[in-house]
PDB file of C-alpha atoms in Angstrom:
ATOM      1  CA  MET A   1     273.843  65.607 181.988  1.00 68.00           C
ATOM      2  CA  MET A   2     276.928  67.142 180.606  1.00 89.00           C
ATOM      3  CA  GLN A   3     278.837  66.038 183.675  1.00 93.00           C
ATOM      4  CA  ILE A   4     278.037  62.394 182.807  1.00 92.00           C
ATOM      5  CA  VAL A   5     279.219  62.781 179.230  1.00 93.00           C
ATOM      6  CA  LYS A   6     282.422  64.384 180.612  1.00 95.00           C
ATOM      7  CA  GLU A   7     282.858  61.356 182.915  1.00 95.00           C
ATOM      8  CA  ASP A   8     282.019  58.982 180.011  1.00 95.00           C
ATOM      9  CA  ILE A   9     284.599  60.607 177.755  1.00 94.00           C
ATOM     10  CA  GLN A  10     287.325  60.423 180.536  1.00 95.00           C
ATOM     11  CA  ALA A  11     286.450  56.788 181.344  1.00 96.00           C
ATOM     12  CA  GLN A  12     286.030  55.814 177.654  1.00 97.00           C
ATOM     13  CA  ALA A  13     282.719  54.300 178.506  1.00 97.00           C
ATOM     14  CA  ILE A  14     279.158  54.862 177.296  1.00 97.00           C
ATOM     15  CA  ARG A  15     276.478  55.444 180.060  1.00 96.00           C
ATOM     16  CA  CYS A  16     274.148  57.912 178.369  1.00 96.00           C
ATOM     17  CA  ILE A  17     272.812  58.576 174.847  1.00 97.00           C
ATOM     18  CA  GLU A  18     274.331  62.060 174.810  1.00 96.00           C
ATOM     19  CA  THR A  19     277.787  60.458 174.897  1.00 96.00           C
ATOM     20  CA  VAL A  20     276.817  58.472 171.812  1.00 96.00           C
ATOM     21  CA  ASN A  21     275.433  61.531 169.980  1.00 94.00           C
ATOM     22  CA  LEU A  22     278.642  63.453 170.756  1.00 93.00           C
ATOM     23  CA  LEU A  23     281.050  60.688 169.638  1.00 93.00           C
ATOM     24  CA  TRP A  24     279.193  59.950 166.363  1.00 90.00           C
ATOM     25  CA  SER A  25     278.645  63.664 165.406  1.00 85.00           C
ATOM     26  CA  GLN A  26     282.464  64.118 165.850  1.00 84.00           C
ATOM     27  CA  THR A  27     283.246  61.124 163.801  1.00 82.00           C
ATOM     28  CA  TYR A  28     281.772  61.931 160.508  1.00 74.00           C
ATOM     29  CA  ASN A  29     281.639  65.756 160.177  1.00 62.00           C
ATOM     30  CA  THR A  30     285.307  66.586 159.524  1.00 61.00           C
ATOM     31  CA  ASP A  31     285.485  68.010 156.062  1.00 67.00           C
ATOM     32  CA  GLY A  32     283.950  64.776 154.601  1.00 63.00           C
ATOM     33  CA  LYS A  33     286.766  62.613 155.832  1.00 73.00           C
ATOM     34  CA  PRO A  34     285.692  60.557 158.951  1.00 80.00           C
ATOM     35  CA  ASP A  35     288.043  60.261 161.876  1.00 83.00           C
ATOM     36  CA  TRP A  36     287.500  57.391 164.323  1.00 87.00           C
ATOM     37  CA  SER A  37     290.472  57.921 166.463  1.00 88.00           C
ATOM     38  CA  HIS A  38     288.508  59.390 169.202  1.00 91.00           C
ATOM     39  CA  ILE A  39     285.753  56.737 169.130  1.00 94.00           C
ATOM     40  CA  LEU A  40     287.860  53.549 168.849  1.00 96.00           C
ATOM     41  CA  PRO A  41     288.700  53.524 172.646  1.00 97.00           C
ATOM     42  CA  PHE A  42     284.961  53.017 173.208  1.00 98.00           C
ATOM     43  CA  TYR A  43     284.991  49.657 171.374  1.00 98.00           C
ATOM     44  CA  ASP A  44     285.817  46.487 173.312  1.00 98.00           C
ATOM     45  CA  ASP A  45     288.915  44.551 171.885  1.00 98.00           C
ATOM     46  CA  THR A  46     286.547  41.699 171.004  1.00 98.00           C
ATOM     47  CA  ILE A  47     284.070  43.801 169.014  1.00 98.00           C
ATOM     48  CA  LEU A  48     281.882  41.902 166.480  1.00 98.00           C
ATOM     49  CA  PHE A  49     280.736  44.243 163.725  1.00 98.00           C
ATOM     50  CA  ARG A  50     278.295  43.208 160.993  1.00 97.00           C
ATOM     51  CA  ASP A  51     276.679  45.055 158.221  1.00 94.00           C
ATOM     52  CA  SER A  52     275.185  44.268 154.802  1.00 88.00           C
ATOM     53  CA  ILE A  53     278.494  43.118 153.277  1.00 88.00           C
ATOM     54  CA  GLN A  54     280.847  41.971 156.057  1.00 94.00           C
ATOM     55  CA  GLU A  55     281.369  40.602 159.450  1.00 97.00           C
ATOM     56  CA  ILE A  56     284.546  41.709 161.352  1.00 97.00           C
ATOM     57  CA  LYS A  57     285.853  40.476 164.701  1.00 98.00           C
ATOM     58  CA  GLY A  58     288.324  42.286 166.884  1.00 98.00           C
ATOM     59  CA  LYS A  59     289.265  45.853 167.263  1.00 98.00           C
ATOM     60  CA  ASP A  60     292.314  45.739 164.946  1.00 97.00           C
ATOM     61  CA  GLU A  61     290.155  44.387 162.048  1.00 97.00           C
ATOM     62  CA  PHE A  62     287.448  46.919 162.888  1.00 97.00           C
ATOM     63  CA  LYS A  63     289.984  49.825 162.746  1.00 96.00           C
ATOM     64  CA  ALA A  64     291.357  48.421 159.455  1.00 96.00           C
ATOM     65  CA  MET A  65     287.914  48.598 158.074  1.00 93.00           C
ATOM     66  CA  THR A  66     287.333  52.226 159.182  1.00 90.00           C
ATOM     67  CA  GLU A  67     290.615  53.101 157.432  1.00 89.00           C
ATOM     68  CA  ARG A  68     289.613  51.275 154.149  1.00 88.00           C
ATOM     69  CA  LEU A  69     286.322  53.215 154.131  1.00 81.00           C
ATOM     70  CA  THR A  70     288.040  56.526 154.675  1.00 80.00           C
ATOM     71  CA  LYS A  71     290.599  55.785 151.850  1.00 80.00           C
ATOM     72  CA  ARG A  72     287.797  54.735 149.376  1.00 76.00           C
ATOM     73  CA  SER A  73     285.394  57.575 150.038  1.00 73.00           C
ATOM     74  CA  SER A  74     285.860  61.031 148.573  1.00 69.00           C
ATOM     75  CA  ASP A  75     283.114  62.345 150.917  1.00 75.00           C
ATOM     76  CA  LEU A  76     281.488  60.769 153.962  1.00 79.00           C
ATOM     77  CA  LYS A  77     279.056  62.380 156.314  1.00 83.00           C
ATOM     78  CA  MET A  78     276.427  61.112 158.821  1.00 85.00           C
ATOM     79  CA  ASN A  79     273.394  62.889 160.165  1.00 90.00           C
ATOM     80  CA  LEU A  80     271.824  61.294 163.295  1.00 94.00           C
ATOM     81  CA  ILE A  81     268.004  61.255 163.078  1.00 96.00           C
ATOM     82  CA  HIS A  82     267.150  59.413 166.335  1.00 97.00           C
ATOM     83  CA  SER A  83     268.974  57.767 169.058  1.00 97.00           C
ATOM     84  CA  GLN A  84     268.025  55.801 172.120  1.00 98.00           C
ATOM     85  CA  LEU A  85     269.861  53.956 174.906  1.00 97.00           C
ATOM     86  CA  LEU A  86     267.797  51.066 176.500  1.00 97.00           C
ATOM     87  CA  VAL A  87     269.794  49.483 179.421  1.00 95.00           C
ATOM     88  CA  ASN A  88     272.816  48.193 177.374  1.00 97.00           C
ATOM     89  CA  ILE A  89     271.443  48.594 173.870  1.00 98.00           C
ATOM     90  CA  VAL A  90     271.790  51.647 171.717  1.00 98.00           C
ATOM     91  CA  PHE A  91     269.754  52.283 168.625  1.00 98.00           C
ATOM     92  CA  ILE A  92     270.745  54.927 166.132  1.00 97.00           C
ATOM     93  CA  GLU A  93     268.745  55.883 162.979  1.00 97.00           C
ATOM     94  CA  TRP A  94     270.964  57.714 160.525  1.00 94.00           C
ATOM     95  CA  GLU A  95     271.418  59.172 157.077  1.00 92.00           C
ATOM     96  CA  MET A  96     274.901  58.836 155.511  1.00 86.00           C
ATOM     97  CA  THR A  97     276.103  60.736 152.483  1.00 83.00           C
ATOM     98  CA  ILE A  98     278.870  58.807 150.717  1.00 78.00           C
ATOM     99  CA  GLY A  99     280.772  59.878 147.737  1.00 74.00           C
ATOM    100  CA  PHE A 100     283.040  57.688 145.664  1.00 68.00           C
ATOM    101  CA  LYS A 101     285.573  59.031 143.179  1.00 67.00           C
ATOM    102  CA  LYS A 102     283.707  58.293 139.953  1.00 69.00           C
ATOM    103  CA  TYR A 103     280.104  58.470 141.145  1.00 67.00           C
ATOM    104  CA  PRO A 104     277.831  61.057 142.448  1.00 70.00           C
ATOM    105  CA  ASN A 105     277.190  61.272 146.152  1.00 77.00           C
ATOM    106  CA  SER A 106     274.710  58.772 147.482  1.00 79.00           C
ATOM    107  CA  LEU A 107     272.358  59.091 150.417  1.00 83.00           C
ATOM    108  CA  LEU A 108     272.052  55.914 152.496  1.00 86.00           C
ATOM    109  CA  TYR A 109     269.285  55.495 155.089  1.00 92.00           C
ATOM    110  CA  GLY A 110     270.195  53.086 157.962  1.00 95.00           C
ATOM    111  CA  ALA A 111     270.147  52.172 161.524  1.00 97.00           C
ATOM    112  CA  SER A 112     272.768  50.799 163.996  1.00 97.00           C
ATOM    113  CA  ARG A 113     272.365  48.593 167.071  1.00 98.00           C
ATOM    114  CA  LEU A 114     275.192  48.801 169.635  1.00 98.00           C
ATOM    115  CA  THR A 115     275.469  46.373 172.438  1.00 98.00           C
ATOM    116  CA  LEU A 116     277.431  47.618 175.457  1.00 98.00           C
ATOM    117  CA  ASN A 117     279.241  45.381 177.972  1.00 98.00           C
ATOM    118  CA  GLU A 118     279.146  46.010 181.721  1.00 97.00           C
ATOM    119  CA  SER A 119     282.054  48.357 181.409  1.00 97.00           C
ATOM    120  CA  GLY A 120     280.225  50.613 178.840  1.00 97.00           C
ATOM    121  CA  LYS A 121     282.390  49.413 175.852  1.00 98.00           C
ATOM    122  CA  ILE A 122     280.756  48.450 172.428  1.00 98.00           C
ATOM    123  CA  ILE A 123     281.040  44.709 172.217  1.00 98.00           C
ATOM    124  CA  GLU A 124     278.778  44.371 169.158  1.00 98.00           C
ATOM    125  CA  GLN A 125     277.630  46.660 166.263  1.00 98.00           C
ATOM    126  CA  ARG A 126     275.110  45.711 163.702  1.00 98.00           C
ATOM    127  CA  ASP A 127     274.394  48.157 160.948  1.00 96.00           C
ATOM    128  CA  TYR A 128     271.264  47.822 158.759  1.00 95.00           C
ATOM    129  CA  TYR A 129     270.907  49.461 155.444  1.00 91.00           C
ATOM    130  CA  ASP A 130     270.034  48.932 151.790  1.00 86.00           C
ATOM    131  CA  LEU A 131     273.452  49.435 150.273  1.00 74.00           C
ATOM    132  CA  TRP A 132     272.724  48.745 146.623  1.00 75.00           C
ATOM    133  CA  GLY A 133     269.221  50.261 146.373  1.00 77.00           C
ATOM    134  CA  ASP A 134     270.358  53.536 148.008  1.00 73.00           C
ATOM    135  CA  ILE A 135     273.480  53.796 145.690  1.00 70.00           C
ATOM    136  CA  PHE A 136     271.711  52.723 142.566  1.00 74.00           C
ATOM    137  CA  ASP A 137     268.995  55.435 143.220  1.00 75.00           C
ATOM    138  CA  ASN A 138     271.646  58.017 142.420  1.00 71.00           C
ATOM    139  CA  ILE A 139     272.788  56.484 139.048  1.00 72.00           C
ATOM    140  CA  PRO A 140     270.780  58.212 136.227  1.00 72.00           C
ATOM    141  CA  ARG A 141     268.303  55.816 134.491  1.00 75.00           C
ATOM    142  CA  PHE A 142     269.623  52.776 136.416  1.00 74.00           C
ATOM    143  CA  GLY A 143     267.996  53.737 139.683  1.00 73.00           C
ATOM    144  CA  LYS A 144     264.470  53.727 138.099  1.00 77.00           C
ATOM    145  CA  ALA A 145     265.041  50.386 136.360  1.00 79.00           C
ATOM    146  CA  TYR A 146     266.416  48.812 139.495  1.00 77.00           C
ATOM    147  CA  ARG A 147     263.377  49.957 141.586  1.00 77.00           C
ATOM    148  CA  ARG A 148     260.974  48.679 138.798  1.00 81.00           C
ATOM    149  CA  PHE A 149     262.725  45.323 138.986  1.00 78.00           C
ATOM    150  CA  MET A 150     262.595  45.022 142.705  1.00 76.00           C
ATOM    151  CA  LYS A 151     258.933  45.935 142.811  1.00 79.00           C
ATOM    152  CA  LYS A 152     258.173  43.461 140.058  1.00 79.00           C
ATOM    153  CA  LYS A 153     260.122  40.628 141.672  1.00 74.00           C
ATOM    154  CA  PHE A 154     259.677  41.307 145.289  1.00 76.00           C
ATOM    155  CA  GLY A 155     256.991  43.790 145.815  1.00 75.00           C
TER     156      GLY A 155
END
């Protein structure tokens, strides 16, 4: 399996889940400041990225988003819980610790779906997470009030 990962890295293509695990583990665990430089070549120039707050089209815009996130965050780490590659779809379950300058670190729970093209490049990434709930949980008194409100109105 390690031979396939080496070949993937050289070809800048994803063919096995071990390649994904290696790339993502190297992205977020560099002293709290993420580095996407090694992973960007695995994205197609036409990448479509969506998450809870934005939709981004194109590799240049995606790279700019990663740079903004790095600049805003005082600490950013990701722990991969599960990952699976099914034909050309990758699913990743993760826990992300994110720190902003004035606020305590927050733990976000989420998942990502990556779609690969025939060349093994990521052409679509969709991240799923509860941004506000997970951040609000870490603000004293406010987190409990937010959860009570959500349960009363939606649960």
